[in-house]
Amino acid sequence: MTDYKTIPTPRKEACMSALTDLSLTEALAKLESREVSSLELTQAHLQQIERYDPQVQAYLTVSADLALEQARAADAARARGESAPLLGAPLAIKDVLSTKGIETTCASKILKGYVPVFNATAVQRLLDAGMVMLGKLNMDEFAMGSSTENSGFFLTRNPWNLDYVPGGSSGGSGAAVAARMALGALGSDTGGSIRLPGSFCNLAALKPSYGRVSRYGLIAYGSSLDQTGPMTRTVEDCARILQVIAGHDPLDSTSSKAPVPNYLDAMRQGVQGLRVGLPKQYFGEGLQREVREAVMQAVEELEAMGASVQDVDLPYSDYALAVYYIIATSEASANLARYDGIRFGLRVEKGDMIATYKATRGAGFGDEVKRRIMLGTYALSAGYYDAWYGKAQAVRTLIKRDFERAFEQVDVLAAAVSPTTAFKFGENSADPLQMYLADILTVPANLAGVCGMSVPCGFDDAGLPIGLQLLAPPMREDTLLRAAYAYEQAHDWHARKPALVS
Ligand code: GLN
């Protein structure tokens, strides 16, 4: 599916890698001052993709022709004196987001060949802000997974060590940005899918509050949990993308009408007086030694910068994983009913209509997706509904209240993103429960609708990145960015580069 044939040979070989090393913010400054053109920047990224993606396999589709056309248009617009927040910046999009005229598969064979006739609102807003779209990124099928091993097409490798997973489900987004094959990317997070690959790939990665970013055109997994958000190499880059995609959308009735603050201003306010909470339940058994040490060190540094630190209690945390896997699978079983071979993508004709449905779904969905549909259908079925789905919803409310109470005492919560750093291919994939445990520290935020972020905070003994997770109340992405930015400024973790692309 990946199409490399139209990638031109770049003219200035030597400076190409320097161009792909720029952060989004630095690249925008160079575009603005005309030091570099969008065409040069885009060609450099396409060259980087040509060079590294055969190993990393982050892209499902490279839209090279479109990108070059958009880059020329961006340069022409700038020459006419026009400006826009992301004018001429090459970014890439997780394949869960609908892109008009460009195949959108959710990494599922059942959507092979599906070409949307509209753009997701988040994508449209990036295009309106001047993005150059490099292509569509690999993921776990329908965003179900934590390693990108569940892609229906191929797995994506972690640029920090090709034997390790990049995390999931937005693993293509994480790997592409870490390998300098895009200045930034969009991911989606239902239970951790932005933050987890963010932490495994050493990125700044932000899951907005539920309702902060429109879900229109985001192919639904768990509709009460899903959010789209940015994955970049710096906190400032994250803020820039969030600024563009946040805000009410009449096409998504769950999108919030709350005003969108100026994130770049908010980010720079420092952490003097900021109250940081450490959820006791997030520091229990099973936390890898280096992860615990790096997170505690980061918290001490926030304290040294003027923040106050206290323990907080989230007593219902122990139930979050179970509740999540009932609610997410229940919603998925309903959302995925539409893939029946009639309207979208794959169709396996088999005599009558019911037989065609069955044959199409049997051939089109992968094992994990089938497992989730069965779990969800069971949880919703008559006779079991109250015991499973009903109970899960009740406990979800208790989890939400835990966060409300905690945020009466503190402004942000700090923890690890995942109990461990990236794991090897196959290490968790034979045992679904083991894989689900990677999400234990990320799913509560989705259940409660709060915002969360992963920020690079160190490396383990094997040289794999560690992420600091910060959580803030609904619609307080400004606070999240403020804490993340202050921490990032004191370190160079985010500036380190995988050996592969050095
Ligand atoms: N790993 C979790 C799951 O499989 C989260 C996925 C996500 O956030 N999309 O459901």
Coordinates of C-alpha atoms and ligand atoms in Angstrom, one line a residue:
M1 CA 0.0 0.0 0.0
T2 CA 2.9 2.4 0.8
D3 CA 3.7 4.4 -2.3
Y4 CA 7.2 5.6 -2.6
K5 CA 7.4 6.1 -6.4
T6 CA 6.8 9.8 -6.5
I7 CA 9.3 10.8 -3.9
P8 CA 11.8 13.1 -5.7
T9 CA 15.5 13.0 -5.1
P10 CA 16.2 15.9 -2.9
R11 CA 18.7 18.5 -4.0
K12 CA 20.5 19.4 -0.8
E13 CA 21.4 16.1 0.7
A14 CA 23.6 17.4 3.4
C15 CA 21.1 19.7 5.1
M16 CA 18.2 17.2 4.9
S17 CA 18.6 15.5 8.2
A18 CA 19.1 18.9 9.9
L19 CA 15.6 19.8 8.5
T20 CA 14.0 16.7 9.9
D21 CA 15.6 17.3 13.3
L22 CA 13.8 20.6 13.8
S23 CA 10.9 20.7 16.2
L24 CA 7.6 21.9 14.7
T25 CA 8.0 25.2 16.5
E26 CA 11.6 25.7 15.0
A27 CA 10.4 24.6 11.6
L28 CA 7.6 27.1 11.6
A29 CA 10.0 29.9 12.6
K30 CA 12.3 29.0 9.7
L31 CA 9.3 28.9 7.3
E32 CA 8.1 32.3 8.6
S33 CA 11.5 33.9 8.0
R34 CA 11.8 32.2 4.6
E35 CA 15.0 30.5 5.6
V36 CA 13.4 27.3 4.5
S37 CA 10.5 26.5 2.1
S38 CA 7.7 24.1 2.8
L39 CA 8.8 22.2 -0.3
E40 CA 12.3 21.7 1.1
L41 CA 10.9 20.7 4.5
T42 CA 8.4 18.3 2.9
Q43 CA 11.0 16.7 0.6
A44 CA 13.3 16.2 3.6
H45 CA 10.6 14.4 5.4
L46 CA 9.6 12.3 2.4
Q47 CA 13.3 11.3 2.0
Q48 CA 13.5 10.4 5.7
I49 CA 10.4 8.2 5.2
E50 CA 12.0 6.6 2.2
R51 CA 15.1 5.9 4.2
Y52 CA 13.8 4.7 7.5
D53 CA 10.2 3.5 7.0
P54 CA 11.1 0.2 5.4
Q55 CA 12.5 -0.7 8.8
V56 CA 10.2 1.2 11.1
Q57 CA 7.0 0.7 9.1
A58 CA 5.0 3.5 10.7
Y59 CA 3.1 4.6 7.5
L60 CA 0.2 2.7 6.0
T61 CA -0.1 5.3 3.2
V62 CA 2.4 7.9 2.2
S63 CA 0.5 10.7 0.3
A64 CA 3.7 12.1 -1.3
D65 CA 2.0 13.7 -4.3
L66 CA -0.6 15.5 -2.2
A67 CA 2.1 16.6 0.3
L68 CA 4.2 18.1 -2.4
E69 CA 1.2 19.9 -3.9
Q70 CA 0.2 21.2 -0.4
A71 CA 3.8 22.3 0.2
R72 CA 3.9 24.3 -3.1
A73 CA 0.6 25.9 -2.2
A74 CA 1.8 26.8 1.3
D75 CA 4.9 28.4 -0.2
A76 CA 2.8 30.3 -2.7
A77 CA 0.4 31.5 0.1
R78 CA 3.3 32.7 2.2
A79 CA 4.8 34.5 -0.8
R80 CA 1.4 36.3 -1.2
G81 CA 1.8 37.5 2.5
E82 CA -0.7 35.0 3.9
S83 CA 0.0 33.3 7.2
A84 CA -1.6 30.5 9.2
P85 CA -0.6 28.7 12.5
L86 CA 0.8 25.6 10.8
L87 CA 1.4 26.9 7.3
G88 CA 3.7 24.5 5.4
A89 CA 4.4 22.1 8.3
P90 CA 4.6 18.4 7.3
L91 CA 2.5 16.3 9.8
A92 CA 0.9 12.8 9.6
I93 CA -2.4 11.4 10.8
K94 CA -3.3 8.1 12.5
D95 CA -5.4 6.0 10.2
V96 CA -8.3 6.1 12.6
L97 CA -9.1 9.7 11.3
S98 CA -11.1 10.1 8.1
T99 CA -9.2 11.8 5.3
K100 CA -11.1 12.8 2.2
G101 CA -9.9 11.1 -0.9
I102 CA -7.3 9.1 1.0
E103 CA -7.8 5.5 2.1
T104 CA -8.7 5.2 5.8
T105 CA -8.5 1.7 7.1
C106 CA -8.1 1.9 10.9
A107 CA -5.5 -0.8 10.1
S108 CA -8.3 -3.3 9.5
K109 CA -8.7 -5.5 6.5
I110 CA -12.4 -4.9 6.8
L111 CA -11.9 -1.3 5.7
K112 CA -9.4 -2.0 3.0
G113 CA -10.2 0.2 0.1
Y114 CA -12.5 2.6 2.0
V115 CA -11.9 6.1 0.9
P116 CA -13.9 8.7 3.0
V117 CA -15.7 11.5 1.3
F118 CA -15.1 13.9 4.1
N119 CA -12.4 14.9 6.5
A120 CA -12.5 14.4 10.3
T121 CA -12.9 17.8 11.9
A122 CA -9.5 17.6 13.6
V123 CA -7.9 16.9 10.2
Q124 CA -9.9 19.7 8.5
R125 CA -8.7 22.1 11.1
L126 CA -5.1 21.2 10.6
L127 CA -5.5 21.6 6.8
D128 CA -7.2 24.9 7.3
A129 CA -4.2 25.9 9.5
G130 CA -1.8 25.1 6.6
M131 CA -0.7 21.5 7.4
V132 CA 1.1 19.5 4.7
M133 CA -0.2 15.9 5.1
L134 CA 2.5 13.3 4.7
G135 CA 0.2 10.3 5.1
K136 CA -1.6 7.9 7.3
L137 CA -0.1 6.0 10.2
N138 CA -0.3 2.4 11.4
M139 CA -2.1 1.5 14.6
D140 CA -3.7 -1.4 16.4
E141 CA -6.8 -2.5 14.4
F142 CA -9.6 -0.2 15.4
A143 CA -7.3 1.3 18.1
M144 CA -7.6 -1.9 20.1
G145 CA -4.2 -2.7 21.6
S146 CA -1.1 -1.3 23.3
S147 CA 1.7 -2.4 21.0
T148 CA 0.6 -2.0 17.3
E149 CA 1.0 -5.7 17.0
N150 CA -2.8 -5.9 16.3
S151 CA -2.5 -4.0 13.0
G152 CA -4.3 -6.0 10.3
F153 CA -1.4 -5.2 7.9
F154 CA 2.0 -5.2 9.6
L155 CA 3.7 -4.2 12.8
T156 CA 5.5 -1.0 13.5
R157 CA 8.9 -1.0 15.2
N158 CA 10.1 1.3 18.0
P159 CA 12.9 3.6 16.5
W160 CA 14.7 3.5 19.9
N161 CA 15.2 -0.3 19.4
L162 CA 13.7 -2.1 16.5
D163 CA 13.2 -5.3 18.6
Y164 CA 10.7 -3.4 20.8
V165 CA 7.1 -2.3 20.3
P166 CA 6.4 1.4 19.8
G167 CA 3.4 1.1 22.1
G168 CA -0.2 1.4 20.9
S169 CA -2.6 1.9 19.6
S170 CA -1.1 5.0 18.0
G171 CA 2.2 3.2 17.5
G172 CA 2.7 4.5 13.9
S173 CA 2.2 8.1 15.2
G174 CA 4.8 7.5 17.9
A175 CA 7.3 5.8 15.7
A176 CA 7.0 8.3 12.8
V177 CA 7.6 11.3 15.0
A178 CA 10.4 9.7 17.0
A179 CA 12.2 8.7 13.7
R180 CA 11.8 12.2 12.4
M181 CA 9.5 11.1 9.6
A182 CA 7.0 13.8 10.6
L183 CA 7.2 17.0 12.7
G184 CA 4.2 15.8 14.6
A185 CA 1.2 13.6 14.3
L186 CA -2.4 13.1 15.5
G187 CA -3.2 10.1 17.6
S188 CA -6.3 8.9 19.4
D189 CA -6.7 7.9 23.0
T190 CA -9.5 5.7 24.3
G191 CA -7.6 4.2 27.2
G192 CA -4.0 5.4 26.8
S193 CA -3.3 5.2 23.1
I194 CA -1.7 8.6 22.8
R195 CA 0.2 8.6 26.1
L196 CA 1.5 5.0 25.9
P197 CA 3.3 5.3 22.5
G198 CA 4.3 8.8 23.6
S199 CA 6.1 7.4 26.6
F200 CA 7.6 4.4 24.7
C201 CA 8.9 6.7 21.9
N202 CA 10.1 9.7 24.0
L203 CA 7.4 12.2 22.9
A204 CA 5.2 14.9 24.3
A205 CA 1.8 13.4 23.8
L206 CA -1.5 14.9 25.0
K207 CA -4.9 13.3 25.5
P208 CA -7.4 16.2 25.6
S209 CA -10.3 16.2 28.0
Y210 CA -13.4 14.4 26.7
G211 CA -15.2 17.0 24.6
R212 CA -12.2 19.3 24.0
V213 CA -11.5 18.1 20.5
S214 CA -14.3 17.1 18.0
R215 CA -14.7 13.3 17.4
Y216 CA -16.4 13.9 14.1
G217 CA -14.7 11.7 11.6
L218 CA -12.7 9.8 14.3
I219 CA -13.7 6.2 13.6
A220 CA -15.5 5.2 16.8
Y221 CA -14.1 2.6 19.2
G222 CA -15.5 3.6 22.6
S223 CA -17.5 6.7 22.0
S224 CA -17.7 7.9 25.6
L225 CA -13.9 7.5 25.9
D226 CA -12.3 8.4 22.5
Q227 CA -10.3 11.6 22.0
T228 CA -8.0 12.9 19.3
G229 CA -4.8 14.6 20.3
P230 CA -1.2 15.7 19.3
M231 CA 2.0 13.7 19.5
T232 CA 5.2 15.7 19.0
R233 CA 8.8 16.1 20.1
T234 CA 8.2 19.1 22.4
V235 CA 5.5 20.4 24.7
E236 CA 5.3 23.6 22.8
D237 CA 4.7 21.7 19.6
C238 CA 1.9 19.9 21.4
A239 CA 0.4 23.2 22.5
R240 CA 0.4 24.5 18.9
I241 CA -1.4 21.6 17.5
L242 CA -3.9 21.5 20.3
Q243 CA -4.7 25.2 19.8
V244 CA -5.7 24.4 16.2
I245 CA -7.8 21.3 16.8
A246 CA -9.5 22.2 20.1
G247 CA -12.9 23.8 20.4
H248 CA -16.6 23.3 19.7
D249 CA -17.8 21.6 16.6
P250 CA -21.5 21.6 15.6
L251 CA -20.9 18.2 14.0
D252 CA -20.1 16.5 17.3
S253 CA -22.8 17.0 20.0
T254 CA -20.4 15.9 22.7
S255 CA -17.8 18.6 21.9
S256 CA -17.6 21.2 24.5
K257 CA -18.5 24.9 24.1
A258 CA -16.0 25.9 26.7
P259 CA -13.7 28.7 25.4
V260 CA -10.2 27.6 24.2
P261 CA -7.5 29.4 26.2
N262 CA -4.2 30.5 24.6
Y263 CA -2.1 27.5 25.4
L264 CA 1.2 29.0 24.4
D265 CA 0.7 31.8 27.0
A266 CA -0.6 29.5 29.7
M267 CA 2.3 27.1 29.1
R268 CA 4.9 29.7 30.1
Q269 CA 3.5 30.6 33.5
G270 CA 5.9 28.4 35.5
V271 CA 5.0 26.0 38.3
Q272 CA 5.4 28.3 41.3
G273 CA 2.6 27.5 43.7
L274 CA 1.3 24.6 41.5
R275 CA -0.1 21.8 43.7
V276 CA 1.0 18.4 42.5
G277 CA -0.6 15.2 43.7
L278 CA 0.9 11.7 43.8
P279 CA -1.9 9.1 43.6
K280 CA -0.8 6.4 46.1
Q281 CA -2.5 3.7 44.1
Y282 CA -0.3 4.5 41.0
F283 CA 2.9 3.6 42.8
G284 CA 2.2 0.1 43.8
E285 CA 3.7 -3.2 42.9
G286 CA 4.8 -4.0 39.4
L287 CA 6.3 -0.6 38.6
Q288 CA 9.7 -1.1 37.0
R289 CA 12.5 0.3 39.2
E290 CA 13.8 2.8 36.6
V291 CA 10.3 4.1 35.9
R292 CA 9.6 4.7 39.5
E293 CA 12.9 6.4 40.0
A294 CA 12.6 8.7 37.0
V295 CA 9.0 9.7 37.9
M296 CA 9.9 10.4 41.5
Q297 CA 13.0 12.4 40.4
A298 CA 10.8 14.5 38.0
V299 CA 8.3 15.2 40.9
E300 CA 11.2 16.3 43.1
E301 CA 12.3 18.7 40.4
L302 CA 8.9 20.2 40.0
E303 CA 9.0 20.7 43.8
A304 CA 12.4 22.4 43.5
M305 CA 10.9 24.7 40.9
G306 CA 8.3 25.9 43.3
A307 CA 5.5 23.4 43.1
S308 CA 4.1 21.7 46.3
V309 CA 3.7 18.0 46.4
Q310 CA 1.3 15.8 48.4
D311 CA -0.1 12.3 48.3
V312 CA -3.6 11.9 47.1
D313 CA -6.0 9.0 47.2
L314 CA -7.9 7.5 44.2
P315 CA -9.4 4.6 46.1
Y316 CA -11.4 3.1 43.1
S317 CA -8.3 2.9 40.9
D318 CA -8.1 -0.8 41.4
Y319 CA -11.3 -1.3 39.5
A320 CA -10.5 1.0 36.6
L321 CA -9.0 -1.7 34.3
A322 CA -11.9 -4.0 34.7
V323 CA -14.5 -1.2 34.3
Y324 CA -12.7 0.1 31.2
Y325 CA -12.6 -3.3 29.5
I326 CA -16.3 -3.7 30.0
I327 CA -17.3 -0.3 28.9
A328 CA -14.9 0.0 26.0
T329 CA -15.8 -3.4 24.6
S330 CA -19.5 -2.8 25.0
E331 CA -19.3 0.4 23.1
A332 CA -17.0 -1.2 20.5
S333 CA -19.5 -4.1 20.0
A334 CA -22.2 -1.6 19.0
N335 CA -19.8 0.7 17.0
L336 CA -18.4 -2.1 15.0
A337 CA -21.8 -3.5 14.0
R338 CA -21.7 -1.2 10.9
Y339 CA -18.9 -3.2 9.3
D340 CA -21.1 -5.8 7.5
G341 CA -19.7 -5.8 4.0
I342 CA -22.6 -3.7 2.6
R343 CA -21.5 -0.1 2.9
F344 CA -17.7 0.1 3.7
G345 CA -14.6 -1.7 2.6
L346 CA -14.4 -5.4 2.3
R347 CA -17.3 -7.7 1.2
V348 CA -17.1 -11.4 1.0
E349 CA -20.2 -12.5 -1.0
K350 CA -21.8 -15.7 0.3
G351 CA -25.3 -16.5 -1.0
D352 CA -27.7 -14.6 1.1
M353 CA -27.3 -11.4 3.1
I354 CA -26.7 -13.0 6.6
A355 CA -24.1 -15.4 5.2
T356 CA -22.4 -12.4 3.5
Y357 CA -22.4 -10.5 6.8
K358 CA -20.8 -13.5 8.6
A359 CA -18.3 -14.2 5.9
T360 CA -17.2 -10.6 5.7
R361 CA -16.9 -10.1 9.4
G362 CA -15.1 -13.4 9.8
A363 CA -12.6 -12.6 7.2
G364 CA -12.2 -8.8 7.9
F365 CA -11.7 -8.6 11.6
G366 CA -8.6 -9.7 13.4
D367 CA -8.6 -11.9 16.5
E368 CA -8.4 -9.1 19.1
V369 CA -11.2 -7.2 17.5
K370 CA -13.4 -10.4 17.5
R371 CA -12.5 -11.0 21.1
R372 CA -13.6 -7.4 22.1
I373 CA -16.9 -7.7 20.1
M374 CA -17.7 -11.0 21.9
L375 CA -16.8 -9.6 25.3
G376 CA -18.9 -6.4 24.7
T377 CA -21.8 -8.3 23.2
Y378 CA -21.8 -10.6 26.3
A379 CA -21.6 -7.6 28.7
L380 CA -24.6 -6.0 27.0
S381 CA -26.8 -9.1 26.6
A382 CA -30.1 -9.5 28.3
G383 CA -29.7 -11.2 31.7
Y384 CA -26.1 -10.1 32.0
Y385 CA -26.5 -6.3 31.3
D386 CA -27.0 -5.3 34.9
A387 CA -24.3 -7.4 36.3
W388 CA -21.6 -6.3 33.8
Y389 CA -22.4 -3.1 31.9
G390 CA -24.7 -1.6 34.6
K391 CA -22.2 -2.3 37.3
A392 CA -19.3 -1.0 35.3
Q393 CA -21.1 2.3 34.7
A394 CA -21.8 2.7 38.4
V395 CA -18.1 2.1 39.3
R396 CA -17.1 4.5 36.5
T397 CA -19.0 7.2 38.4
L398 CA -17.1 6.4 41.6
I399 CA -13.8 6.7 39.7
K400 CA -14.9 10.0 38.3
R401 CA -15.7 11.2 41.9
D402 CA -12.2 10.1 43.0
F403 CA -10.7 12.5 40.5
E404 CA -13.1 15.3 41.4
R405 CA -12.1 14.9 45.1
A406 CA -8.4 14.8 44.2
F407 CA -8.6 17.9 42.1
E408 CA -10.1 19.8 45.0
Q409 CA -6.7 19.3 46.7
V410 CA -4.3 19.6 43.8
D411 CA -3.9 21.1 40.3
V412 CA -2.2 18.2 38.6
L413 CA -1.5 14.5 39.3
A414 CA 1.8 13.0 38.5
A415 CA 2.5 9.3 37.9
A416 CA 4.1 6.9 35.4
V417 CA 2.4 6.4 32.0
S418 CA 2.9 2.6 32.1
P419 CA 4.3 0.3 34.7
T420 CA 7.2 -0.6 32.3
T421 CA 9.1 0.8 29.4
A422 CA 8.6 -0.6 25.9
F423 CA 8.4 -4.4 25.7
K424 CA 9.7 -6.8 23.0
F425 CA 7.5 -8.1 20.2
G426 CA 5.6 -11.2 21.3
E427 CA 6.3 -10.6 25.0
N428 CA 2.7 -9.7 25.9
S429 CA 0.8 -10.7 22.7
A430 CA 0.1 -14.3 23.7
D431 CA -1.7 -13.3 26.8
P432 CA -4.4 -10.6 26.4
L433 CA -4.6 -9.9 30.1
Q434 CA -0.9 -9.2 30.3
M435 CA -1.3 -6.8 27.4
Y436 CA -4.3 -5.0 29.1
L437 CA -2.1 -4.4 32.1
A438 CA 0.0 -2.0 30.2
D439 CA -3.0 0.4 30.4
I440 CA -3.5 0.2 34.1
L441 CA -2.3 3.8 34.7
T442 CA -3.9 5.4 31.7
V443 CA -7.5 4.1 31.5
P444 CA -8.7 6.0 34.6
A445 CA -8.3 9.4 32.9
N446 CA -10.5 8.3 30.0
L447 CA -13.2 6.9 32.4
A448 CA -13.2 10.2 34.2
G449 CA -12.9 12.4 31.1
V450 CA -9.9 14.4 32.5
C451 CA -6.9 15.4 30.3
G452 CA -3.5 13.8 30.4
M453 CA -0.1 14.0 29.0
S454 CA 3.1 12.0 28.6
V455 CA 6.4 13.9 28.8
P456 CA 9.9 12.4 28.4
C457 CA 11.5 12.0 31.8
G458 CA 14.5 9.7 31.3
F459 CA 15.7 6.3 30.0
D460 CA 15.9 2.8 31.5
D461 CA 19.1 0.8 31.7
A462 CA 18.4 -0.6 28.2
G463 CA 18.2 2.9 26.8
L464 CA 14.4 2.9 26.3
P465 CA 12.4 6.1 27.0
I466 CA 10.4 6.7 30.2
G467 CA 7.3 8.9 30.3
L468 CA 6.0 11.1 33.1
Q469 CA 2.2 11.2 33.1
L470 CA 0.5 14.4 34.2
L471 CA -3.3 14.6 34.6
A472 CA -5.4 17.7 35.1
P473 CA -9.1 18.4 35.5
P474 CA -11.5 18.5 32.5
M475 CA -10.7 21.4 30.2
R476 CA -7.5 22.3 32.1
E477 CA -5.0 21.4 29.3
D478 CA -3.5 24.8 30.1
T479 CA -2.4 23.6 33.6
L480 CA -1.1 20.3 32.1
L481 CA 1.0 22.2 29.5
R482 CA 2.3 24.6 32.2
A483 CA 3.6 21.7 34.3
A484 CA 4.9 19.8 31.3
Y485 CA 6.7 22.8 29.8
A486 CA 8.4 23.8 33.0
Y487 CA 9.7 20.3 33.5
E488 CA 10.8 19.9 29.9
Q489 CA 12.7 23.2 29.9
A490 CA 15.0 21.9 32.7
H491 CA 16.0 18.8 30.7
D492 CA 17.2 17.5 27.4
W493 CA 15.4 14.2 27.5
H494 CA 13.1 15.3 24.7
A495 CA 16.0 16.4 22.5
R496 CA 17.7 12.9 22.5
K497 CA 17.6 11.1 19.2
P498 CA 17.3 7.3 18.5
A499 CA 20.6 5.9 17.3
L500 CA 18.8 4.6 14.2
V501 CA 18.3 8.1 12.8
S502 CA 21.4 9.8 14.2
Ligands
GLN1 N1 -4.9 -0.4 25.0 C1 -6.2 0.1 25.2 C2 -7.2 -0.8 24.5 O1 -6.7 -1.7 23.9 C3 -6.4 1.5 24.8 C4 -6.5 1.7 23.4 C5 -6.8 3.1 23.0 O2 -6.6 4.1 23.8 N2 -7.3 3.3 21.8 O3 -8.3 -0.6 24.5

